[in-house]
PDB file of C-alpha atoms in Angstrom:
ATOM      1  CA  UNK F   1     -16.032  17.634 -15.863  1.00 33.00           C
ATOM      2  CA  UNK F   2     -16.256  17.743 -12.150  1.00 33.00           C
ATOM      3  CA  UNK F   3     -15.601  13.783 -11.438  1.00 34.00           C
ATOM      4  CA  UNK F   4     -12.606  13.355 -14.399  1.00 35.00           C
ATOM      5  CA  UNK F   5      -9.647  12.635 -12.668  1.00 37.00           C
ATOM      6  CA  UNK F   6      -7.260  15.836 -13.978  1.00 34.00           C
ATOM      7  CA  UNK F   7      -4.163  14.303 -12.147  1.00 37.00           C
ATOM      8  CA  UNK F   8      -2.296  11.187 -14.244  1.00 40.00           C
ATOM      9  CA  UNK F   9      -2.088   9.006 -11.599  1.00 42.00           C
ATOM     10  CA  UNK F  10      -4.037   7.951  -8.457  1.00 45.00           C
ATOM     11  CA  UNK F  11      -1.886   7.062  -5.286  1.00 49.00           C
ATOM     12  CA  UNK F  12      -2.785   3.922  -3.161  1.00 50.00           C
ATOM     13  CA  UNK F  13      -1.106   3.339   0.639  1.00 50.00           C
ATOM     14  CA  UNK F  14      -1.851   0.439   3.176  1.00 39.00           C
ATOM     15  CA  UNK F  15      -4.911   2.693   4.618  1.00 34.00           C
ATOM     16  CA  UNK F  16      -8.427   0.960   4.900  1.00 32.00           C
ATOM     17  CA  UNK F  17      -9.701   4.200   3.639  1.00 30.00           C
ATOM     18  CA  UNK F  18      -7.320   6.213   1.946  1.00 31.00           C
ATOM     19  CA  UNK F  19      -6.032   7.765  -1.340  1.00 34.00           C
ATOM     20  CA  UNK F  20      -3.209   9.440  -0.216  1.00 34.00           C
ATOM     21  CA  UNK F  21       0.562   7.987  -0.797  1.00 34.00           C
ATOM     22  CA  UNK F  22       1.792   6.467   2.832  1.00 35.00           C
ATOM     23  CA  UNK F  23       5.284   4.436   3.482  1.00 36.00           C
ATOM     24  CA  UNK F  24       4.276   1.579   5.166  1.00 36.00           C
ATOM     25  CA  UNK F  25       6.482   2.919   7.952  1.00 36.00           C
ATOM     26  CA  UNK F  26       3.889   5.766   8.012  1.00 36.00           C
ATOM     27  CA  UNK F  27       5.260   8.372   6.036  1.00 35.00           C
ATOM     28  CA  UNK F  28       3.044  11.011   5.294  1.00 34.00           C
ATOM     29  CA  UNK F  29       3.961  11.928   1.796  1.00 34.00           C
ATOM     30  CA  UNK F  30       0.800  13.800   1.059  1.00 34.00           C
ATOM     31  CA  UNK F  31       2.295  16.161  -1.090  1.00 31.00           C
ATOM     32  CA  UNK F  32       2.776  13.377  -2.984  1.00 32.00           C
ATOM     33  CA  UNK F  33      -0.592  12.590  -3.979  1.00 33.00           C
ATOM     34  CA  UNK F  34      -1.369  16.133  -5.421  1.00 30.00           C
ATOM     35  CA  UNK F  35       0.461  16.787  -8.408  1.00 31.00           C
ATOM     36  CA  UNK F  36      -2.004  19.171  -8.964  1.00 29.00           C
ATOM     37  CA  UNK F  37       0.345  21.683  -6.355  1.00 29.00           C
ATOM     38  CA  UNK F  38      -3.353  22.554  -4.845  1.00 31.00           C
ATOM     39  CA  UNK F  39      -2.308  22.660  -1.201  1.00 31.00           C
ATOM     40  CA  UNK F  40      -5.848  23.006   0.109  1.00 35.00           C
ATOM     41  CA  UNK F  41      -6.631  20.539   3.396  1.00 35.00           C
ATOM     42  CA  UNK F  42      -7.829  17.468   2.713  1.00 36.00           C
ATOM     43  CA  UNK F  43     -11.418  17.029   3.394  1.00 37.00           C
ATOM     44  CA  UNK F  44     -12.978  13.703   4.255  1.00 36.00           C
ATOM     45  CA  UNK F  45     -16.022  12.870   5.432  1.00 37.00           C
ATOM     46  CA  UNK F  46     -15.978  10.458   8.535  1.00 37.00           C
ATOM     47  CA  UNK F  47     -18.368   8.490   9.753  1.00 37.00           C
ATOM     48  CA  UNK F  48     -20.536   5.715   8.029  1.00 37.00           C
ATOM     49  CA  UNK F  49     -19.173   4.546   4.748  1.00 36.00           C
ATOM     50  CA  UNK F  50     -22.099   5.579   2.845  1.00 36.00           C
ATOM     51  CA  UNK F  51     -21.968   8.925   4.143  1.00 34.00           C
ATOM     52  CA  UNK F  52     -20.725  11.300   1.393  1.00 35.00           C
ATOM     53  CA  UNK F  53     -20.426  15.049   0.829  1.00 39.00           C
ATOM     54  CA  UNK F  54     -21.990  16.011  -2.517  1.00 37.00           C
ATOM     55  CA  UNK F  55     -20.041  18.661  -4.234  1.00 40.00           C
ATOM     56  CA  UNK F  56     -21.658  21.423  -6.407  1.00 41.00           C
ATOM     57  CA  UNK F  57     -20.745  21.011 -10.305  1.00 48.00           C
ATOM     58  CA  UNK F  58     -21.541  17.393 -10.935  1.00 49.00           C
ATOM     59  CA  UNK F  59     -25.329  16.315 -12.584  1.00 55.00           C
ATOM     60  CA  UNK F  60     -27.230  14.272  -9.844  1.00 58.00           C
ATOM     61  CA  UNK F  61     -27.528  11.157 -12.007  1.00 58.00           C
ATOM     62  CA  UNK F  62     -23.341  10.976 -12.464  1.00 52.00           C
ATOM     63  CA  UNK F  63     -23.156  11.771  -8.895  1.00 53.00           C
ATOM     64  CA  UNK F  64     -25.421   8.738  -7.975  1.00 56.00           C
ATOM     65  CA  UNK F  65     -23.696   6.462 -10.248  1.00 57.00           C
ATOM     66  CA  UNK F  66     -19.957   7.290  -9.054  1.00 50.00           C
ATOM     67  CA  UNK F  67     -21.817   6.735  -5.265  1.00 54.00           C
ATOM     68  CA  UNK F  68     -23.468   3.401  -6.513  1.00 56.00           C
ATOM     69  CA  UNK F  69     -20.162   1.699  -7.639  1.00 53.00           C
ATOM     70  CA  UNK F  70     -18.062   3.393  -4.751  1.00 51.00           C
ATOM     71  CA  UNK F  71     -20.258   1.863  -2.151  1.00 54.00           C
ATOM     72  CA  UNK F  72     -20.426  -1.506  -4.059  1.00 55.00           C
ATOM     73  CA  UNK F  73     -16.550  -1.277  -3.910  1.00 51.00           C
ATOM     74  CA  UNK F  74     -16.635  -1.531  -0.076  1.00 53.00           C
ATOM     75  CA  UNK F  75     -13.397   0.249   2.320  1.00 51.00           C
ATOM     76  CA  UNK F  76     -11.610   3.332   0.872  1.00 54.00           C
ATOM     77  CA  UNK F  77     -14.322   3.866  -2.208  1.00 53.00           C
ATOM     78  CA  UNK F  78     -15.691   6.700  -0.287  1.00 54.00           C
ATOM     79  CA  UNK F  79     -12.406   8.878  -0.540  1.00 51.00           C
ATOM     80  CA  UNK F  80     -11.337   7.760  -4.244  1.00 57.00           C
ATOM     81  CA  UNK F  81     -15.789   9.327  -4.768  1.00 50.00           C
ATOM     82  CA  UNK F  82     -14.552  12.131  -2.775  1.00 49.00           C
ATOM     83  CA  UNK F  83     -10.923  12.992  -5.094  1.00 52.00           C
ATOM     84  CA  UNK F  84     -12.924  12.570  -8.253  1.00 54.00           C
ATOM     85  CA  UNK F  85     -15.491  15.078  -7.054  1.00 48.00           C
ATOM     86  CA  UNK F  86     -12.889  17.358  -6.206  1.00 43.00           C
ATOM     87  CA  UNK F  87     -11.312  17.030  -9.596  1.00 46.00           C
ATOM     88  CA  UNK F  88      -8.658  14.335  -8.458  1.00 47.00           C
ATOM     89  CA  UNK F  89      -5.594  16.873  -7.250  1.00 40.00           C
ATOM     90  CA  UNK F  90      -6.724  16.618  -3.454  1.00 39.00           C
ATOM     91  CA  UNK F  91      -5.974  14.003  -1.287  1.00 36.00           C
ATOM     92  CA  UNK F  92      -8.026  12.063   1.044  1.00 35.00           C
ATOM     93  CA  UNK F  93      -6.882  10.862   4.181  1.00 37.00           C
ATOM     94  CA  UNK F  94      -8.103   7.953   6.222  1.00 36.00           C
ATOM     95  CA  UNK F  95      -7.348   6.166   9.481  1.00 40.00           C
ATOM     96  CA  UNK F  96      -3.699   5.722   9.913  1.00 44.00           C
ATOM     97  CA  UNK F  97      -2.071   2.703   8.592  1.00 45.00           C
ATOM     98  CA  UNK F  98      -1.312   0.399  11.496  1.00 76.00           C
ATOM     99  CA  UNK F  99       1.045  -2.877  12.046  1.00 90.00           C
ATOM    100  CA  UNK F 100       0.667  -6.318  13.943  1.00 94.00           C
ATOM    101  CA  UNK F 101       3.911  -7.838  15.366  1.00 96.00           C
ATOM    102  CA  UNK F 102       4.434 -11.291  16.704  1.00 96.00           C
ATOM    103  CA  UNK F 103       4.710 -14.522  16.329  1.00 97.00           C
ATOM    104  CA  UNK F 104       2.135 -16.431  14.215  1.00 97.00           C
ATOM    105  CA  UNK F 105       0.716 -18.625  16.912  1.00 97.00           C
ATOM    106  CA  UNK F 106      -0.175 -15.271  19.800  1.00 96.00           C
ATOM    107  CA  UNK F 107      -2.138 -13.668  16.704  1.00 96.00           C
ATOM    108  CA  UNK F 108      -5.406 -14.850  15.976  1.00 95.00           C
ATOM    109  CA  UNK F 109      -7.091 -15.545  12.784  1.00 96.00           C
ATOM    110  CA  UNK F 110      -9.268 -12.472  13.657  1.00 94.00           C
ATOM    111  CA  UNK F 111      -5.929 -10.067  14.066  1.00 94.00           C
ATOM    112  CA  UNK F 112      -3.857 -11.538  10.885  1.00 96.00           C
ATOM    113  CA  UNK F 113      -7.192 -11.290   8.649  1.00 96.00           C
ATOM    114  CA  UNK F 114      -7.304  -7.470   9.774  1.00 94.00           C
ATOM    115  CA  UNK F 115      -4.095  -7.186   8.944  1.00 95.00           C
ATOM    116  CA  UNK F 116      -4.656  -8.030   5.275  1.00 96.00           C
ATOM    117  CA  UNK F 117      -7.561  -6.290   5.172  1.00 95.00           C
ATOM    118  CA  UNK F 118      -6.012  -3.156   5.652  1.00 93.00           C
ATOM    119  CA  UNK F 119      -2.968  -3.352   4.019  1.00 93.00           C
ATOM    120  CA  UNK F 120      -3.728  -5.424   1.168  1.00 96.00           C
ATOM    121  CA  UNK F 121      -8.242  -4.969   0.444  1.00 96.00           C
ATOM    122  CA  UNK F 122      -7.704  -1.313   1.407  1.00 94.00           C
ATOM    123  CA  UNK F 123      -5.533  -0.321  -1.418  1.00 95.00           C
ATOM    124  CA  UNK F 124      -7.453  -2.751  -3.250  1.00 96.00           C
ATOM    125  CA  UNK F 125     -10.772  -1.098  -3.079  1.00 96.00           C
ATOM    126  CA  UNK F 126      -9.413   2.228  -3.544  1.00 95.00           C
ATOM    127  CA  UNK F 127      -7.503   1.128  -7.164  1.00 96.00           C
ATOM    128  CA  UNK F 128     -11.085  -0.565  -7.941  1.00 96.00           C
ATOM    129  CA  UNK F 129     -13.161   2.237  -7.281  1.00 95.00           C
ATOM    130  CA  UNK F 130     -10.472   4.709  -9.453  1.00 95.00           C
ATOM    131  CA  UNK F 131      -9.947   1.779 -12.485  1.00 97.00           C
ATOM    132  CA  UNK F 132     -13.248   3.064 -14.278  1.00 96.00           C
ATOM    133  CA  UNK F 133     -12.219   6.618 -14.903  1.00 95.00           C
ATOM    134  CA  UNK F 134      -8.496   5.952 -15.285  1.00 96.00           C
ATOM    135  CA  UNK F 135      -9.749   3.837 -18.116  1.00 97.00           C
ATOM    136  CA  UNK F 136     -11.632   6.207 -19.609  1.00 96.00           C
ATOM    137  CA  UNK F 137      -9.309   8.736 -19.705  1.00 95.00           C
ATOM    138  CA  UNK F 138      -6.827   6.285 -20.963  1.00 96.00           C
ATOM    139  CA  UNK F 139      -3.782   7.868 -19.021  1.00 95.00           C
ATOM    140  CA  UNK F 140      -3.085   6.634 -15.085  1.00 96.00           C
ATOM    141  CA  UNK F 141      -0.780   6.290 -12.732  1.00 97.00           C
ATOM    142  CA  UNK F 142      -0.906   4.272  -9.948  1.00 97.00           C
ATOM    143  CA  UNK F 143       1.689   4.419  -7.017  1.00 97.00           C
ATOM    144  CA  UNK F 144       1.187   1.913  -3.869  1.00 95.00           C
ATOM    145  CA  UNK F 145       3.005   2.192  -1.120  1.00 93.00           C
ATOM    146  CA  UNK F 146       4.399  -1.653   0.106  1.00 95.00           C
ATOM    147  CA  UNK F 147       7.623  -2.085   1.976  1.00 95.00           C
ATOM    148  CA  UNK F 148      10.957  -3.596   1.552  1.00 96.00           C
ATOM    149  CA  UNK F 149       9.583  -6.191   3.950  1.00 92.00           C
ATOM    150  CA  UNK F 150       6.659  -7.004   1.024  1.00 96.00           C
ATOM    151  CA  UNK F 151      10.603  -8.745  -0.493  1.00 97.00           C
ATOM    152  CA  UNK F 152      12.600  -9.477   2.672  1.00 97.00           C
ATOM    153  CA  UNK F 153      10.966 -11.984   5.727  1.00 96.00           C
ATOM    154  CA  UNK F 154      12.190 -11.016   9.302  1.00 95.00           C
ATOM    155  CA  UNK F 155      11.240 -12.598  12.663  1.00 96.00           C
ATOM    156  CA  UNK F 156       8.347 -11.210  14.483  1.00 96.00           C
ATOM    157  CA  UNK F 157       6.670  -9.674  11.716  1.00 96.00           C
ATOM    158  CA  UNK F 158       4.553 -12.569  10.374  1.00 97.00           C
ATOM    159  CA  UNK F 159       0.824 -10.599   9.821  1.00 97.00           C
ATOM    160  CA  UNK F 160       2.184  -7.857   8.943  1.00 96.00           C
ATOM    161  CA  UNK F 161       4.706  -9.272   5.750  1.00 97.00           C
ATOM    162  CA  UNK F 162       2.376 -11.184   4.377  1.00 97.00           C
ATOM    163  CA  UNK F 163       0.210  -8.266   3.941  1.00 97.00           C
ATOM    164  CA  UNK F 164       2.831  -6.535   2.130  1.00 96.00           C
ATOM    165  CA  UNK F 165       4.022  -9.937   0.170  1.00 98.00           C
ATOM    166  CA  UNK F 166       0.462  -9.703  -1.098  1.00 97.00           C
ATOM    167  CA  UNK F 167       0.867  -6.195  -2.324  1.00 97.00           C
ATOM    168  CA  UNK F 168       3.701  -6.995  -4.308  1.00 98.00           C
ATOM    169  CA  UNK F 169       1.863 -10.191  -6.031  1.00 98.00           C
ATOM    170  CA  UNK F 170      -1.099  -7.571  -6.207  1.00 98.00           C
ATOM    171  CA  UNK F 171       0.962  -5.136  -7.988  1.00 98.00           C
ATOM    172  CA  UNK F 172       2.831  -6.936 -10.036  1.00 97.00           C
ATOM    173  CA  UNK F 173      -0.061  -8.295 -11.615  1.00 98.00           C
ATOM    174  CA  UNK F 174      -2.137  -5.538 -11.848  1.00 98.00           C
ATOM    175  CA  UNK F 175       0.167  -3.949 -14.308  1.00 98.00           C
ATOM    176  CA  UNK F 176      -0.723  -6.576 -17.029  1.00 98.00           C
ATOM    177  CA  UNK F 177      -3.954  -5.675 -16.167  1.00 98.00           C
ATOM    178  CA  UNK F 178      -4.429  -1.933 -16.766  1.00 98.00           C
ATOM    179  CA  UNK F 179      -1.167  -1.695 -19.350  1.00 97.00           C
ATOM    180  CA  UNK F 180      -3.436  -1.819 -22.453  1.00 98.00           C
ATOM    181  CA  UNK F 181      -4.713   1.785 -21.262  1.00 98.00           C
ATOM    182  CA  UNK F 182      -2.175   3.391 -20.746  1.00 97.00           C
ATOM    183  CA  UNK F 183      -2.184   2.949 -16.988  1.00 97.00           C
ATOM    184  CA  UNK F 184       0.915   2.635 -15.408  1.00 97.00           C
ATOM    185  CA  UNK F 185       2.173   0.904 -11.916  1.00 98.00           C
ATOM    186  CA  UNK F 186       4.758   1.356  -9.898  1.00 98.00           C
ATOM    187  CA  UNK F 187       5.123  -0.189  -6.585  1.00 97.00           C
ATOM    188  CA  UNK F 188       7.197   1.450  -3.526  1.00 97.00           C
ATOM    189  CA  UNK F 189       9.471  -0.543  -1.203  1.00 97.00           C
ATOM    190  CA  UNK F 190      10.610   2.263   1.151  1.00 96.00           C
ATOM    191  CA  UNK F 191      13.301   1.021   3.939  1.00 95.00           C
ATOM    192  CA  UNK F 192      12.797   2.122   7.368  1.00 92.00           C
ATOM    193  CA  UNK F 193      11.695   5.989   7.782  1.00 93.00           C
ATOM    194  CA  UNK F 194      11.912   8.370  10.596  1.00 90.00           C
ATOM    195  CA  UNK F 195       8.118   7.884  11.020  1.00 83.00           C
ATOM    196  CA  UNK F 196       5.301   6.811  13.636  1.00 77.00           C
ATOM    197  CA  UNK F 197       5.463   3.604  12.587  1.00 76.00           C
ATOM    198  CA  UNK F 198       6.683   1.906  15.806  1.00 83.00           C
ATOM    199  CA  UNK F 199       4.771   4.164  18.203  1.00 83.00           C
ATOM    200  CA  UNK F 200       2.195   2.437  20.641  1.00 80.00           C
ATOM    201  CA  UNK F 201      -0.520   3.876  18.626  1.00 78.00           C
ATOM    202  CA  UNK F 202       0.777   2.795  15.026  1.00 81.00           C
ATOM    203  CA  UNK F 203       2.150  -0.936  16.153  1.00 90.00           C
ATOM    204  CA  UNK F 204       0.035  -3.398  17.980  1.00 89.00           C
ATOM    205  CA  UNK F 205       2.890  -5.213  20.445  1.00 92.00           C
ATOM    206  CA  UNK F 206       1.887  -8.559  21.567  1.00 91.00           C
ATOM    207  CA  UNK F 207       1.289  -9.650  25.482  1.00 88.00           C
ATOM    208  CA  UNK F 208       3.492 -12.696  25.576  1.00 90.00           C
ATOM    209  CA  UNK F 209       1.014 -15.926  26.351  1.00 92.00           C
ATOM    210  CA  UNK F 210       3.464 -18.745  25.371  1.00 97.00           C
ATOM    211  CA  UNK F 211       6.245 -19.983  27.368  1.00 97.00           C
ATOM    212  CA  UNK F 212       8.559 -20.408  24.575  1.00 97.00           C
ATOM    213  CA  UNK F 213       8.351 -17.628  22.970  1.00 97.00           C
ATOM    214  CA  UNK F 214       8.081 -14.699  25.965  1.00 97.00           C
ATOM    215  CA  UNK F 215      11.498 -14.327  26.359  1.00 96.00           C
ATOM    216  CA  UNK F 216      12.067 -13.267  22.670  1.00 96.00           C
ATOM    217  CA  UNK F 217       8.948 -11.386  22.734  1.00 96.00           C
ATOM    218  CA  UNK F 218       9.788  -9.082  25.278  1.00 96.00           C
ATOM    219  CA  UNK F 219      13.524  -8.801  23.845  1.00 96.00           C
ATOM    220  CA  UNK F 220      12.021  -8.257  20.269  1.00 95.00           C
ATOM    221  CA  UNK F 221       9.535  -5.528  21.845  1.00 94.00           C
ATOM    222  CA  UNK F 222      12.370  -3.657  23.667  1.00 95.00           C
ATOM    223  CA  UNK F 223      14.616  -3.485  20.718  1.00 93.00           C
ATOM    224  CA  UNK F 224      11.676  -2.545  18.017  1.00 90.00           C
ATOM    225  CA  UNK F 225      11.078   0.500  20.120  1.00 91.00           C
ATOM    226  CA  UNK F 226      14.322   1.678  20.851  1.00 92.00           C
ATOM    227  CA  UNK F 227      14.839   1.988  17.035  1.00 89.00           C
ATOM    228  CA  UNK F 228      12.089   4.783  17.480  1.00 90.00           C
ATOM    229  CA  UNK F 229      13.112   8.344  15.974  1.00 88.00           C
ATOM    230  CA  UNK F 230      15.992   6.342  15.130  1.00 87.00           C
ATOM    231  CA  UNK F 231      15.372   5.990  11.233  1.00 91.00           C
ATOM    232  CA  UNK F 232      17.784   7.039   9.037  1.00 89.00           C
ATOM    233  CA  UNK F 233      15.041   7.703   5.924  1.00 92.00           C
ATOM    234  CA  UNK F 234      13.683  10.906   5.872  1.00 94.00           C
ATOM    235  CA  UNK F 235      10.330  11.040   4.700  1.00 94.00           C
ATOM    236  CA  UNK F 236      10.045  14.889   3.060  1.00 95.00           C
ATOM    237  CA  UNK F 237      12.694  13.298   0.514  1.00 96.00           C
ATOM    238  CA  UNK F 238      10.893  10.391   0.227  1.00 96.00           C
ATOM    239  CA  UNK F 239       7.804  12.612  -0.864  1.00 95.00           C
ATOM    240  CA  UNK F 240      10.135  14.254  -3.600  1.00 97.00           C
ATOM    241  CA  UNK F 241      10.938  11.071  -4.781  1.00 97.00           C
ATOM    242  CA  UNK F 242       7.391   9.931  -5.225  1.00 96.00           C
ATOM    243  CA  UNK F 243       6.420  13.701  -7.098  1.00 96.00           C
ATOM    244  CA  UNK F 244       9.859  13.026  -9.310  1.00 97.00           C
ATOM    245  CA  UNK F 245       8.378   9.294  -9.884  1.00 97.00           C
ATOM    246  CA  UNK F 246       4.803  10.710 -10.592  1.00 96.00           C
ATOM    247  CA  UNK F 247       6.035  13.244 -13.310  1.00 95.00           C
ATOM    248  CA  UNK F 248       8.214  10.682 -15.154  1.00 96.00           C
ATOM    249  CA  UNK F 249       6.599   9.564 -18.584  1.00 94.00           C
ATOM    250  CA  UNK F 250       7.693   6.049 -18.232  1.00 96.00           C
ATOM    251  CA  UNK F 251       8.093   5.906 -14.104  1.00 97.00           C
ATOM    252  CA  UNK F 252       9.297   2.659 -12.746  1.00 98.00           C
ATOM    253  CA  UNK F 253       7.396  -0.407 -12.013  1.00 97.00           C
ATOM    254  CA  UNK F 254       9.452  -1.008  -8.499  1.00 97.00           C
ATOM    255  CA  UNK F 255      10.659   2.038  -6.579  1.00 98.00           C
ATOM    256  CA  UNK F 256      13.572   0.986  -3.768  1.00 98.00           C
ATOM    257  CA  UNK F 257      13.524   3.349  -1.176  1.00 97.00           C
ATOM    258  CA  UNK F 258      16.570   3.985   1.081  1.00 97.00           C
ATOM    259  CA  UNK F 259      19.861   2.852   1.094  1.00 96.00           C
ATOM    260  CA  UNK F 260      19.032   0.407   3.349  1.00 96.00           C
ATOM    261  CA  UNK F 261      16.410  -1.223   1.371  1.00 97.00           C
ATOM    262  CA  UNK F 262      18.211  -0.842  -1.634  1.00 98.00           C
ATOM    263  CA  UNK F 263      21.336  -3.095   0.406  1.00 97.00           C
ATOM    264  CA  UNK F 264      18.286  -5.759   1.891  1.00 97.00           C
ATOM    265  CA  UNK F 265      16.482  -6.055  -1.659  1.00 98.00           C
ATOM    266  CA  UNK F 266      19.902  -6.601  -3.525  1.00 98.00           C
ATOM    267  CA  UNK F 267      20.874  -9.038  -0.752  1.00 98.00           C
ATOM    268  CA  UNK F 268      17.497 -11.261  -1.679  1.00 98.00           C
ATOM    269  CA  UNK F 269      17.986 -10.726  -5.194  1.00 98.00           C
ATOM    270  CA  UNK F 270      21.065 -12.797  -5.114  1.00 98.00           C
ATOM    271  CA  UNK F 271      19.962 -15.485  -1.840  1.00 98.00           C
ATOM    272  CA  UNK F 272      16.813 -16.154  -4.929  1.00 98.00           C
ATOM    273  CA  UNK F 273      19.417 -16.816  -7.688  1.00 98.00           C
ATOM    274  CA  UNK F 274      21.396 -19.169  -5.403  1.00 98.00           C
ATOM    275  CA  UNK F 275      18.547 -20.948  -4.426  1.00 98.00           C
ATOM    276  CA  UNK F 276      17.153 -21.529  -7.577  1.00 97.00           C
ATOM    277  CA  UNK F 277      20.423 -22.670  -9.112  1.00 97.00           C
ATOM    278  CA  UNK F 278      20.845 -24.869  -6.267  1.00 97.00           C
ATOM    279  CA  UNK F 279      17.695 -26.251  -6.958  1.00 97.00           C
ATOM    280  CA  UNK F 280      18.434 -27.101 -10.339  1.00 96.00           C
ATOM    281  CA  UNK F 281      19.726 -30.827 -10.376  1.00 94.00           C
ATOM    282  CA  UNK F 282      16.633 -32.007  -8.487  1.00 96.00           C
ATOM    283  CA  UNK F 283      14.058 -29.645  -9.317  1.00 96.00           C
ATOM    284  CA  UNK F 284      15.077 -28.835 -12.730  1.00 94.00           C
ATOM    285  CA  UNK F 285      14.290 -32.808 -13.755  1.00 92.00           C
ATOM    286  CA  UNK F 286      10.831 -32.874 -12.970  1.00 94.00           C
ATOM    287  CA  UNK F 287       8.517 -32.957 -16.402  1.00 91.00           C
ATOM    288  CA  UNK F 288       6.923 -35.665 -17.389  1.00 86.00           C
ATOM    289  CA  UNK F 289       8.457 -38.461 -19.233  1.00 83.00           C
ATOM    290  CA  UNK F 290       6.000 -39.020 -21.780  1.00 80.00           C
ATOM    291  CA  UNK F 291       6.352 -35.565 -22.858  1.00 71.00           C
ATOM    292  CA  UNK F 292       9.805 -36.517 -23.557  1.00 61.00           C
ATOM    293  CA  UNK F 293       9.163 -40.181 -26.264  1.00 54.00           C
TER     294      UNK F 293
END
């Protein structure tokens, strides 16, 4: 069957049109995606989002139908048409993920809501679009790539960690979702990777416009870039990791990636547990009293 997903699992990244697996630091763990070991190119069509290559093999009326609800779907559909047609094992790559710094008040509503939309709808929309036949098959697999900053807040970094806070609520729910079918979740929280990630063309740097914050912007900008090609993660390990995690039976709902992240996560694990104990003698006296006669 030409549009049956042969792989088990379908890999999501913070792409508006993608289906391949992507740290949010821009890894390109492609090999990751295929578990079908075909190591053809990827082949996506570019261009309008209705705009689809029509592979031999599938009847015209299935074709329209996948087409239909893929275009319904909205950004990243197209590519999750295009791996089904191809059988599932290739990957389809999209425009490269990309990152917003600064301080909430220099980005505009227009900026942050782009944000989001790429690195929270765009995985979205992909999972959507691949939920029907995953569900059919009853057997899935899906692996999004968020960011040990989707768990940790840092300064500067406003748009872009509340994009990835959202994937982890996203994920984390979705699992009670698609459990009943045999569809599993796991969501990645890779540390930071030797990638593009804080390249000019991968991070959007602010132009300071308020007083108070334009010393610390340019100070934050300087040091953000000097950490360039400065990563410790290496990202061809990280794409073992993810093929190991893809072949596993019963693979883990929350992947920490890096010894770094794996430091910053436990670190928040344990500020949580203080701060809910500490909330206890106030907060933990709060029902009503008529519940109580």
């Amino acid at each position: 069957m030409p549009l049956r997903c042969r792989t088990r699992w379908l890999g999501t990244s913070s792409t508006r049109s993608s289906a391949s697996t992507r740290t949010p630091e821009g890894t390109r763990a492609r090999a990751a995606v295929s578990v079908g070991q075909r190591s053809s190119r990827p082949r996506l069509r570019r261009g309008r989002q209705r705009e689809w290559r029509v592979l031999p093999g599938a009847s015209a009326r299935r074709r329209r139908g996948v087409r239909a609800r893929c275009a319904r779907c909205g950004g990243g559909a197209g590519a999750v048409f295009e791996a089904l047609e191809f059988g599932g094992s290739r990957p389809s790559r999209g425009e490269p993920a990309a990152r917003q710094a600064g301080y909430l008040e220099e980005i505009t509503p227009a900026r942050m809501r782009w944000q989001i939309e790429t690195n929270l709808f765009g995985p979205m929309n992909v999972t959507r679009a691949a939920l029907p036949t995953l569900r059919k098959q009853r057997v899935g697999h899906i692996i999004t790539l968020s960011s040990s900053a989707g768990l940790i807040g840092q300064e500067f970094c406003v748009a872009y960690l509340a994009s990835k806070f959202g994937v982890e609520g996203w994920m984390e729910s979705l699992r009670y979702d698609v459990e009943p079918y045999n569809i599993h979740t796991t969501v990645v929280e890779p540390g930071f990777f030797r990638t593009e990630l804080l390249v000019d063309d991968s991070t959007i740097w602010p132009e300071p416009t308020i007083d108070d914050y334009a010393e610390r912007t340019t100070a934050t900008v300087a040091a953000w870039k000097s950490m360039n090609g400065r990563q410790t993660g290496d990202p061809a390990k990280l794409a073992r990791a993810l093929l190991t995690i893809a072949g596993q039976s019963k693979p883990p709902q929350r992947f920490v990636a890096g010894a770094d992240a794996i430091e910053g996560v436990t670190a928040k694990a344990q500020e949580l547990l203080a701060q809910a104990e500490a909330s206890r003698e106030l907060g933990g006296n709060l029902g009503d009293d008529d519940t109580h006669a």
